[in-house]
Coordinates of C-alpha atoms in Angstrom, one line a residue:
M1 CA 23.3 37.1 -26.9
K2 CA 21.8 33.8 -28.2
I3 CA 19.8 31.9 -25.5
D4 CA 22.3 29.0 -25.5
D5 CA 25.3 31.3 -25.1
N6 CA 24.2 31.2 -21.5
R7 CA 25.5 27.7 -21.3
K8 CA 28.9 29.3 -21.4
Y9 CA 28.7 31.0 -18.0
S10 CA 31.8 30.9 -15.8
I11 CA 31.9 29.2 -12.4
D12 CA 31.7 32.6 -10.7
E13 CA 28.7 33.7 -12.8
I14 CA 26.9 30.4 -12.1
K15 CA 27.5 30.9 -8.4
V16 CA 26.1 34.5 -8.4
I17 CA 23.0 33.5 -10.3
A18 CA 22.3 30.5 -8.1
N19 CA 22.6 32.7 -5.0
S20 CA 20.3 35.3 -6.5
V21 CA 17.3 33.0 -6.3
I22 CA 17.7 31.7 -2.8
G23 CA 14.5 32.4 -0.8
K24 CA 12.3 32.6 -3.9
T25 CA 9.5 30.2 -4.9
F26 CA 9.1 28.3 -8.2
G27 CA 6.0 30.4 -8.9
E28 CA 8.0 33.6 -8.6
L29 CA 10.7 32.3 -10.9
N30 CA 8.3 30.9 -13.5
N31 CA 8.2 33.2 -16.5
S32 CA 6.9 30.5 -18.8
E33 CA 3.5 30.4 -17.2
L34 CA 3.6 26.6 -16.7
K35 CA 0.3 25.4 -15.4
T36 CA 1.6 22.0 -14.2
Y37 CA 4.5 21.8 -11.7
N38 CA 6.4 18.6 -11.4
K39 CA 10.0 17.4 -10.9
G40 CA 10.8 17.9 -14.6
S41 CA 9.3 21.4 -14.7
F42 CA 11.4 22.5 -11.7
G43 CA 14.5 21.8 -13.7
H44 CA 13.1 23.5 -16.8
I45 CA 12.3 26.7 -14.8
F46 CA 16.0 26.9 -13.8
E47 CA 17.2 26.2 -17.3
E48 CA 15.0 28.6 -19.1
D49 CA 13.9 31.3 -16.6
V50 CA 16.9 31.4 -14.2
F51 CA 19.9 30.7 -16.4
G52 CA 18.3 31.5 -19.7
Y53 CA 19.2 28.6 -22.0
S54 CA 16.8 26.2 -23.8
I55 CA 15.8 22.8 -22.5
N56 CA 18.1 20.1 -24.0
S57 CA 19.2 16.5 -23.7
F58 CA 22.9 17.2 -24.7
S59 CA 25.4 14.6 -23.6
E60 CA 27.8 17.3 -22.3
P61 CA 27.5 19.2 -19.0
D62 CA 24.8 21.9 -18.9
F63 CA 27.4 24.7 -18.6
I64 CA 29.9 23.7 -21.3
D65 CA 32.8 26.1 -20.6
A66 CA 32.7 25.6 -16.8
G67 CA 32.1 21.8 -17.1
I68 CA 29.3 22.0 -14.6
E69 CA 26.0 20.0 -14.6
L70 CA 22.9 21.6 -13.1
K71 CA 20.7 19.6 -10.8
V72 CA 17.6 20.8 -8.9
T73 CA 16.6 18.5 -6.0
P74 CA 14.2 18.4 -3.0
Y75 CA 14.8 17.8 0.7
K76 CA 12.3 17.6 3.6
I77 CA 12.0 18.3 7.3
N78 CA 11.2 15.1 9.3
K79 CA 8.8 14.8 12.2
N80 CA 11.8 14.8 14.6
K81 CA 13.0 18.1 12.9
T82 CA 16.0 16.5 11.2
L83 CA 16.5 17.0 7.5
S84 CA 16.5 14.3 4.8
A85 CA 16.8 14.2 1.0
K86 CA 13.4 13.6 -0.6
E87 CA 14.8 11.3 -3.3
R88 CA 17.9 10.1 -5.0
L89 CA 19.7 12.4 -7.4
V90 CA 19.5 10.9 -10.9
L91 CA 22.5 11.6 -13.1
N92 CA 23.1 10.4 -16.7
V93 CA 21.7 7.3 -18.4
I94 CA 24.2 4.5 -18.6
D95 CA 25.2 3.6 -22.1
F96 CA 25.7 -0.1 -21.8
D97 CA 27.5 -0.3 -25.2
N98 CA 30.2 2.3 -24.5
E99 CA 30.6 3.2 -20.8
Y100 CA 32.5 -0.1 -20.0
K101 CA 35.1 0.7 -22.6
H102 CA 36.5 3.6 -20.6
S103 CA 38.4 4.1 -17.3
F104 CA 36.7 6.1 -14.5
K105 CA 38.3 9.5 -15.4
S106 CA 37.7 9.0 -19.1
S107 CA 34.1 7.8 -18.7
H108 CA 31.0 9.7 -19.7
F109 CA 29.9 9.7 -16.1
W110 CA 33.0 11.7 -15.1
F111 CA 32.7 14.0 -18.1
K112 CA 29.1 14.8 -17.3
N113 CA 29.1 14.9 -13.5
N114 CA 32.5 15.7 -12.0
K115 CA 31.2 19.1 -11.1
I116 CA 27.5 19.5 -10.1
Q117 CA 25.7 22.7 -9.3
I118 CA 23.1 21.5 -6.8
I119 CA 20.0 23.7 -6.2
W120 CA 18.0 22.6 -3.2
Y121 CA 14.3 23.4 -2.5
L122 CA 12.2 22.5 0.5
W123 CA 9.5 19.9 -0.2
E124 CA 6.4 20.4 2.0
D125 CA 3.5 18.0 2.1
K126 CA 0.1 19.6 1.1
K127 CA 1.8 22.7 -0.1
K128 CA 1.3 23.9 -3.7
K129 CA 4.3 23.0 -5.8
A130 CA 4.5 26.6 -7.1
D131 CA 5.1 27.7 -3.5
Y132 CA 8.1 25.4 -2.9
K133 CA 11.0 27.6 -1.9
I134 CA 14.6 27.4 -3.1
T135 CA 16.7 27.5 0.0
H136 CA 20.3 26.5 -0.7
E137 CA 22.9 25.9 -3.4
K138 CA 26.2 24.0 -3.5
L139 CA 28.8 23.3 -6.1
L140 CA 29.8 19.7 -5.6
D141 CA 33.3 19.1 -7.0
L142 CA 33.8 15.3 -7.0
A143 CA 37.6 15.7 -7.6
L144 CA 37.8 17.4 -4.2
S145 CA 35.3 15.1 -2.4
E146 CA 36.4 12.9 0.5
D147 CA 34.1 10.3 -1.0
L148 CA 35.9 10.1 -4.4
K149 CA 37.6 6.9 -3.7
Q150 CA 34.3 5.1 -2.8
I151 CA 32.4 6.7 -5.7
K152 CA 35.1 5.4 -8.1
K153 CA 34.8 1.9 -6.7
D154 CA 31.0 2.1 -7.0
W155 CA 31.4 3.0 -10.7
E156 CA 33.8 0.2 -11.2
D157 CA 31.5 -2.4 -9.5
I158 CA 28.6 -1.3 -11.8
I159 CA 30.9 -1.5 -14.9
K160 CA 32.2 -4.9 -13.9
K161 CA 28.7 -6.4 -14.2
I162 CA 28.2 -4.8 -17.6
K163 CA 31.6 -6.3 -18.8
E164 CA 30.5 -9.7 -17.5
G165 CA 27.2 -9.6 -19.4
K166 CA 25.3 -9.2 -16.2
A167 CA 23.7 -5.8 -16.7
H168 CA 20.3 -7.5 -16.1
E169 CA 21.5 -8.4 -12.6
I170 CA 22.5 -4.8 -11.5
S171 CA 20.7 -3.6 -8.4
E172 CA 21.0 -0.2 -6.7
G173 CA 21.9 -2.0 -3.6
D174 CA 25.1 -3.4 -5.1
T175 CA 27.0 -0.2 -4.3
M176 CA 27.6 2.3 -1.6
Y177 CA 27.1 5.9 -2.7
L178 CA 26.8 5.9 -6.5
G179 CA 24.0 3.7 -7.6
A180 CA 22.5 2.5 -10.8
C181 CA 18.7 3.1 -10.6
T182 CA 16.1 2.0 -13.2
K183 CA 15.2 4.7 -15.7
G184 CA 12.2 4.5 -18.0
A185 CA 8.6 5.7 -18.5
D186 CA 7.3 2.2 -17.7
E187 CA 8.6 -1.3 -16.9
K188 CA 8.1 -2.7 -20.4
S189 CA 9.7 0.1 -22.4
S190 CA 12.7 0.4 -20.1
Y191 CA 14.5 -2.7 -21.3
R192 CA 17.6 -2.4 -23.5
K193 CA 20.2 -4.6 -25.2
Q194 CA 23.4 -5.1 -23.4
P195 CA 26.9 -6.2 -24.6
K196 CA 28.3 -9.7 -23.7
S197 CA 24.8 -11.1 -23.3
D198 CA 21.5 -11.7 -25.2
I199 CA 19.4 -11.1 -22.1
M200 CA 17.6 -7.7 -22.1
A201 CA 18.5 -5.4 -19.2
K202 CA 16.6 -2.6 -17.6
Q203 CA 17.7 0.8 -18.7
R204 CA 19.6 2.4 -15.8
A205 CA 21.1 5.7 -14.8
F206 CA 23.8 6.6 -12.4
C207 CA 22.5 8.2 -9.3
F208 CA 23.6 9.4 -5.9
K209 CA 21.5 7.3 -3.5
T210 CA 18.9 8.9 -1.2
S211 CA 20.9 8.0 1.9
Y212 CA 24.0 9.7 0.4
M213 CA 22.0 12.8 -0.6
T214 CA 20.6 12.9 3.0
Q215 CA 24.1 13.3 4.4
L216 CA 24.9 16.1 1.9
V217 CA 21.7 17.8 2.9
R218 CA 22.6 17.6 6.6
K219 CA 26.1 18.7 5.9
Y220 CA 25.4 21.7 3.7
I221 CA 22.0 22.8 4.9
G222 CA 21.7 21.9 8.6
S223 CA 21.0 19.3 11.3
Y224 CA 24.4 17.8 10.7
E225 CA 26.1 16.2 13.6
D226 CA 29.8 15.4 13.7
V227 CA 29.4 11.6 13.6
E228 CA 32.1 9.0 13.9
K229 CA 33.8 7.7 10.8
I230 CA 34.9 4.1 9.9
V231 CA 37.3 5.1 7.2
K232 CA 40.1 7.3 8.6
D233 CA 42.3 7.3 5.4
I234 CA 40.6 9.0 2.4
N235 CA 42.8 6.9 0.1
D236 CA 41.2 3.7 1.4
T237 CA 37.8 2.3 0.6
F238 CA 35.0 1.3 3.0
E239 CA 35.3 -2.4 2.4
N240 CA 39.1 -2.5 2.7
T241 CA 38.8 -0.7 6.0
I242 CA 36.2 -3.1 7.3
N243 CA 38.1 -6.2 6.2
N244 CA 41.4 -5.0 7.5
T245 CA 39.9 -4.1 10.9
V246 CA 38.0 -7.4 11.5
A247 CA 40.9 -9.6 10.2
K248 CA 42.7 -9.5 13.5
Y249 CA 39.7 -10.7 15.5
I250 CA 38.6 -13.6 13.2
G251 CA 38.8 -16.9 15.0
K252 CA 38.6 -15.5 18.5
T253 CA 35.9 -16.6 20.9
Q254 CA 33.4 -14.3 22.6
K255 CA 35.1 -14.9 25.9
E256 CA 38.5 -13.9 24.4
L257 CA 37.1 -10.8 22.9
L258 CA 35.4 -9.8 26.2
K259 CA 38.7 -10.1 27.9
E260 CA 40.6 -8.2 25.2
F261 CA 38.1 -5.3 25.4
N262 CA 37.9 -5.5 29.2
L263 CA 34.1 -6.1 29.1
K264 CA 31.9 -8.0 31.5
S265 CA 28.4 -8.4 30.2
N266 CA 25.7 -11.0 29.6
S267 CA 23.4 -8.6 27.7
K268 CA 21.6 -9.8 24.6
N269 CA 23.4 -7.3 22.4
I270 CA 26.9 -8.1 23.7
N271 CA 28.0 -9.1 20.2
R272 CA 27.0 -5.7 18.9
V273 CA 29.0 -4.1 21.7
L274 CA 32.0 -6.2 20.7
I275 CA 31.7 -5.0 17.1
N276 CA 31.7 -1.4 18.2
R277 CA 34.8 -2.0 20.2
M278 CA 36.6 -3.7 17.2
F279 CA 36.2 -0.4 15.4
N280 CA 37.1 1.7 18.4
L281 CA 33.7 3.5 18.3
K282 CA 32.2 5.4 21.2
G283 CA 28.7 5.0 19.7
D284 CA 27.0 2.4 17.5
I285 CA 28.4 1.3 14.2
G286 CA 25.0 1.8 12.5
E287 CA 25.2 5.5 13.3
S288 CA 28.7 6.0 11.7
E289 CA 28.9 8.3 8.7
E290 CA 29.6 5.6 6.1
F291 CA 26.8 3.3 7.3
Q292 CA 24.4 6.3 7.1
K293 CA 25.6 7.4 3.7
A294 CA 25.3 4.0 2.2
N295 CA 22.1 2.9 4.1
I296 CA 23.9 -0.1 5.5
V297 CA 22.1 -2.0 8.2
P298 CA 24.6 -3.8 10.6
K299 CA 23.4 -7.1 12.1
T300 CA 25.1 -9.7 14.3
I301 CA 24.3 -13.3 13.3
R302 CA 24.7 -16.3 15.5
I303 CA 25.0 -19.7 13.7
E304 CA 24.3 -22.6 16.0
E305 CA 26.4 -25.8 16.0
N306 CA 23.7 -27.5 13.8
G307 CA 24.1 -24.7 11.2
K308 CA 20.8 -23.0 12.0
I309 CA 20.4 -19.4 12.8
K310 CA 18.0 -17.7 15.2
E311 CA 17.9 -14.2 13.7
S312 CA 15.3 -13.1 11.1
I313 CA 15.0 -9.9 9.0
S314 CA 11.8 -7.9 9.1
F315 CA 10.7 -4.7 7.5
P316 CA 8.6 -1.9 9.0
A317 CA 4.9 -2.8 9.5
F318 CA 3.0 -1.7 6.4
K319 CA -0.2 0.3 6.4
F320 CA -3.0 -1.7 4.7
T321 CA -4.5 1.4 3.3
D322 CA -1.2 2.5 1.7
L323 CA -0.2 -0.8 0.3
I324 CA -3.2 -1.2 -2.0
N325 CA -2.5 2.2 -3.6
Q326 CA 1.1 1.5 -4.4
K327 CA 2.5 0.1 -7.7
W328 CA 5.2 -2.5 -7.4
S329 CA 7.7 -0.4 -9.4
S330 CA 7.5 2.4 -6.8
S331 CA 6.5 0.4 -3.7
D332 CA 8.0 0.9 -0.3
L333 CA 9.2 -2.8 -0.2
K334 CA 10.9 -2.7 -3.5
E335 CA 12.6 0.7 -2.6
Q336 CA 13.8 -0.8 0.7
L337 CA 15.2 -3.9 -0.8
E338 CA 16.9 -2.1 -3.7
N339 CA 18.5 0.6 -1.5
T340 CA 19.5 -1.3 1.6
K341 CA 22.7 -3.2 2.2
Y342 CA 23.2 -5.5 5.2
M343 CA 26.5 -6.0 6.9
F344 CA 26.4 -9.3 8.8
F345 CA 29.0 -9.9 11.6
V346 CA 29.0 -13.7 12.0
F347 CA 29.5 -15.6 15.2
K348 CA 29.4 -19.5 15.1
K349 CA 28.8 -21.6 18.2
M350 CA 31.5 -24.2 18.9
K351 CA 31.8 -26.0 22.3
K352 CA 29.6 -23.7 24.4
D353 CA 31.2 -20.5 23.0
Y354 CA 30.7 -18.4 19.9
I355 CA 33.6 -17.8 17.6
F356 CA 33.8 -14.7 15.5
K357 CA 34.0 -15.9 11.9
G358 CA 34.0 -12.7 9.9
V359 CA 31.9 -10.2 8.0
K360 CA 29.7 -10.3 4.9
L361 CA 28.3 -7.3 3.1
W362 CA 25.1 -8.3 1.3
N363 CA 22.1 -7.0 -0.6
M364 CA 19.3 -9.0 -2.1
P365 CA 19.9 -9.8 -5.8
E366 CA 17.7 -8.2 -8.3
I367 CA 16.6 -11.6 -9.6
D368 CA 15.2 -12.5 -6.2
I369 CA 13.4 -9.2 -5.8
E370 CA 11.7 -9.4 -9.1
N371 CA 11.0 -13.1 -9.3
H372 CA 10.1 -13.9 -5.7
V373 CA 9.4 -10.9 -3.5
K374 CA 7.3 -9.3 -6.2
I375 CA 4.9 -12.3 -6.2
V376 CA 4.5 -12.1 -2.4
W377 CA 3.9 -8.3 -2.5
K378 CA 1.2 -8.6 -5.3
K379 CA -0.6 -11.5 -3.5
T380 CA -0.6 -9.6 -0.2
R381 CA -2.0 -6.5 -1.9
D382 CA -4.7 -8.6 -3.7
I383 CA -5.7 -10.2 -0.4
I384 CA -6.2 -6.8 1.3
K385 CA -8.0 -5.4 -1.7
T386 CA -10.5 -8.3 -1.8
G387 CA -11.1 -8.4 2.0
N388 CA -9.9 -12.0 2.2
I389 CA -7.4 -11.7 5.0
V390 CA -8.8 -14.3 7.5
K391 CA -9.0 -17.9 6.2
C392 CA -10.4 -19.5 9.4
I393 CA -10.3 -19.3 13.1
K394 CA -9.0 -22.3 15.1
K395 CA -9.1 -22.3 18.9
G396 CA -9.6 -18.6 18.9
I397 CA -6.6 -17.9 16.7
R398 CA -7.1 -16.3 13.3
K399 CA -5.4 -18.0 10.3
T400 CA -4.7 -15.7 7.4
N401 CA -4.4 -16.1 3.6
F402 CA -1.2 -14.1 3.6
P403 CA 1.8 -15.9 2.0
G404 CA 3.7 -18.0 4.5
T405 CA 7.2 -19.5 4.5
K406 CA 6.0 -22.5 2.6
D407 CA 4.5 -20.4 -0.2
N408 CA 7.7 -18.6 -1.2
N409 CA 11.4 -19.4 -1.0
V410 CA 12.5 -15.8 -0.2
C411 CA 9.9 -13.9 1.9
H412 CA 6.6 -14.1 3.7
V413 CA 4.1 -12.0 5.6
R414 CA 3.3 -12.3 9.3
P415 CA 2.4 -10.1 12.3
H416 CA 4.7 -7.3 13.4
A417 CA 2.9 -5.8 16.4
R418 CA 3.2 -5.3 20.1
N419 CA 0.2 -7.5 20.6
A420 CA -3.1 -8.4 18.9
K421 CA -4.6 -5.0 19.8
D422 CA -1.8 -3.2 18.0
T423 CA -3.8 -2.7 14.8
A424 CA -4.1 -0.7 11.6
K425 CA -7.1 0.3 9.5
L426 CA -8.3 -1.8 6.6
P427 CA -9.3 -0.2 3.3
F428 CA -12.1 -2.9 3.1
P429 CA -13.7 -4.9 5.9
D430 CA -12.5 -8.5 6.2
K431 CA -15.1 -10.8 4.7
Y432 CA -14.7 -13.6 7.2
T433 CA -14.8 -11.5 10.4
G434 CA -16.2 -8.1 9.3
A435 CA -13.2 -6.5 11.0
V436 CA -12.3 -2.9 9.8
E437 CA -9.0 -3.0 11.6
Y438 CA -6.4 -5.8 11.8
T439 CA -3.2 -6.6 13.6
K440 CA -0.2 -4.9 12.0
H441 CA 1.8 -7.1 9.6
C442 CA 5.0 -6.7 7.7
F443 CA 7.2 -8.6 5.1
W444 CA 9.8 -10.9 6.5
I445 CA 12.8 -12.5 4.8
N446 CA 12.6 -16.3 5.3
N447 CA 15.0 -17.8 7.8
N448 CA 16.1 -20.5 5.5
Y449 CA 16.9 -18.0 2.8
I450 CA 19.0 -16.0 5.2
R451 CA 20.8 -19.2 6.2
N452 CA 22.0 -19.8 2.6
I453 CA 23.8 -16.4 2.7
F454 CA 26.2 -17.9 5.3
N455 CA 27.2 -21.2 3.7
E456 CA 30.8 -20.1 3.6
F457 CA 30.9 -19.8 7.4
V458 CA 29.3 -23.1 8.3

């Protein structure tokens, strides 16, 4: 048998072979004596040493006759003992020139990925990669998936931007489950020509987002809880369900909603409670299956009569020592912005009461991430690296050199700590004060920038 005849395995044969390696390590499977283990070599070991076919970059699925693509992907055990995907699952590179000419079911994405044989291995920090253990396998048949309707819409939303000559504006945060992640050895070499526009666009690949993969991990491996769902009809999409649900409450005051849901509360999070009741949820909307799969952060926003808003958006406090060792292309902040969507539920104050105005699903545009946030991130890293955090001390209060709201139209840096004593280690002592620790800080999205998101509601 020729080595590539093994690409003609049947579905049953693939299943038997996949199950035969459960419990083994990559070191035990590696017959090619690879000295360096990495993400790429894990896939190569399965191609050559497990299934017995040569490494290739063919456009068709790995197993031709069965129409199945092979993917090897890691998961991890969190500190709280829950399971999470270690990373997104990268699929095929998007051909800007041809993919948009097809329907979903005739697309190269569907041809390549409608059936995926997933091999999961457990990633463990400080463990030799050769000792990573293969633990589970699953044949993912998208045609039978309850998420098919949403995956199709995600594909269509990505293709719509390509058709409009806006491939350079695509962001992974545009969609729910199926994303379009950047793909390239480095930032400069990853740019490609696109149809309908002369602007160069980053090369991208379809992918299942990390948050979506986490839900698959929990469902098929463990630590899966039967969480509440927003979408009850599998023939409907998430956005349709959201819009149809809130439509009957738009224009009602907070008092009217409290009466309708038989609630009596003056708590600070009463608007969040009202939203949960709108969707007839026992728990919190942020914990629902769809919000978890798509990494959507729900937020209630109050617009005052003068058009201003009180709420701000902050990110987790960063570690000074970690930030200086990151590259922008793989930084925590860039990952968070590209992979997070926000669902804003908007209440506007009118005559001493707040009126529910509607909902807005939003993610930060790629152009703002690359042209504004990137500048703040780099300046912040440079300040920490050079030990130039404190600019001066006035009346006992330290003034920093970190970018403020006046320095950038999109984001800034300020404290994110319980108090001044809630500190983190510095990689280099601060030159002005000699401090080796400093109050925890984080990146914030500017209030005025957030305000512009809600122009339609003012």
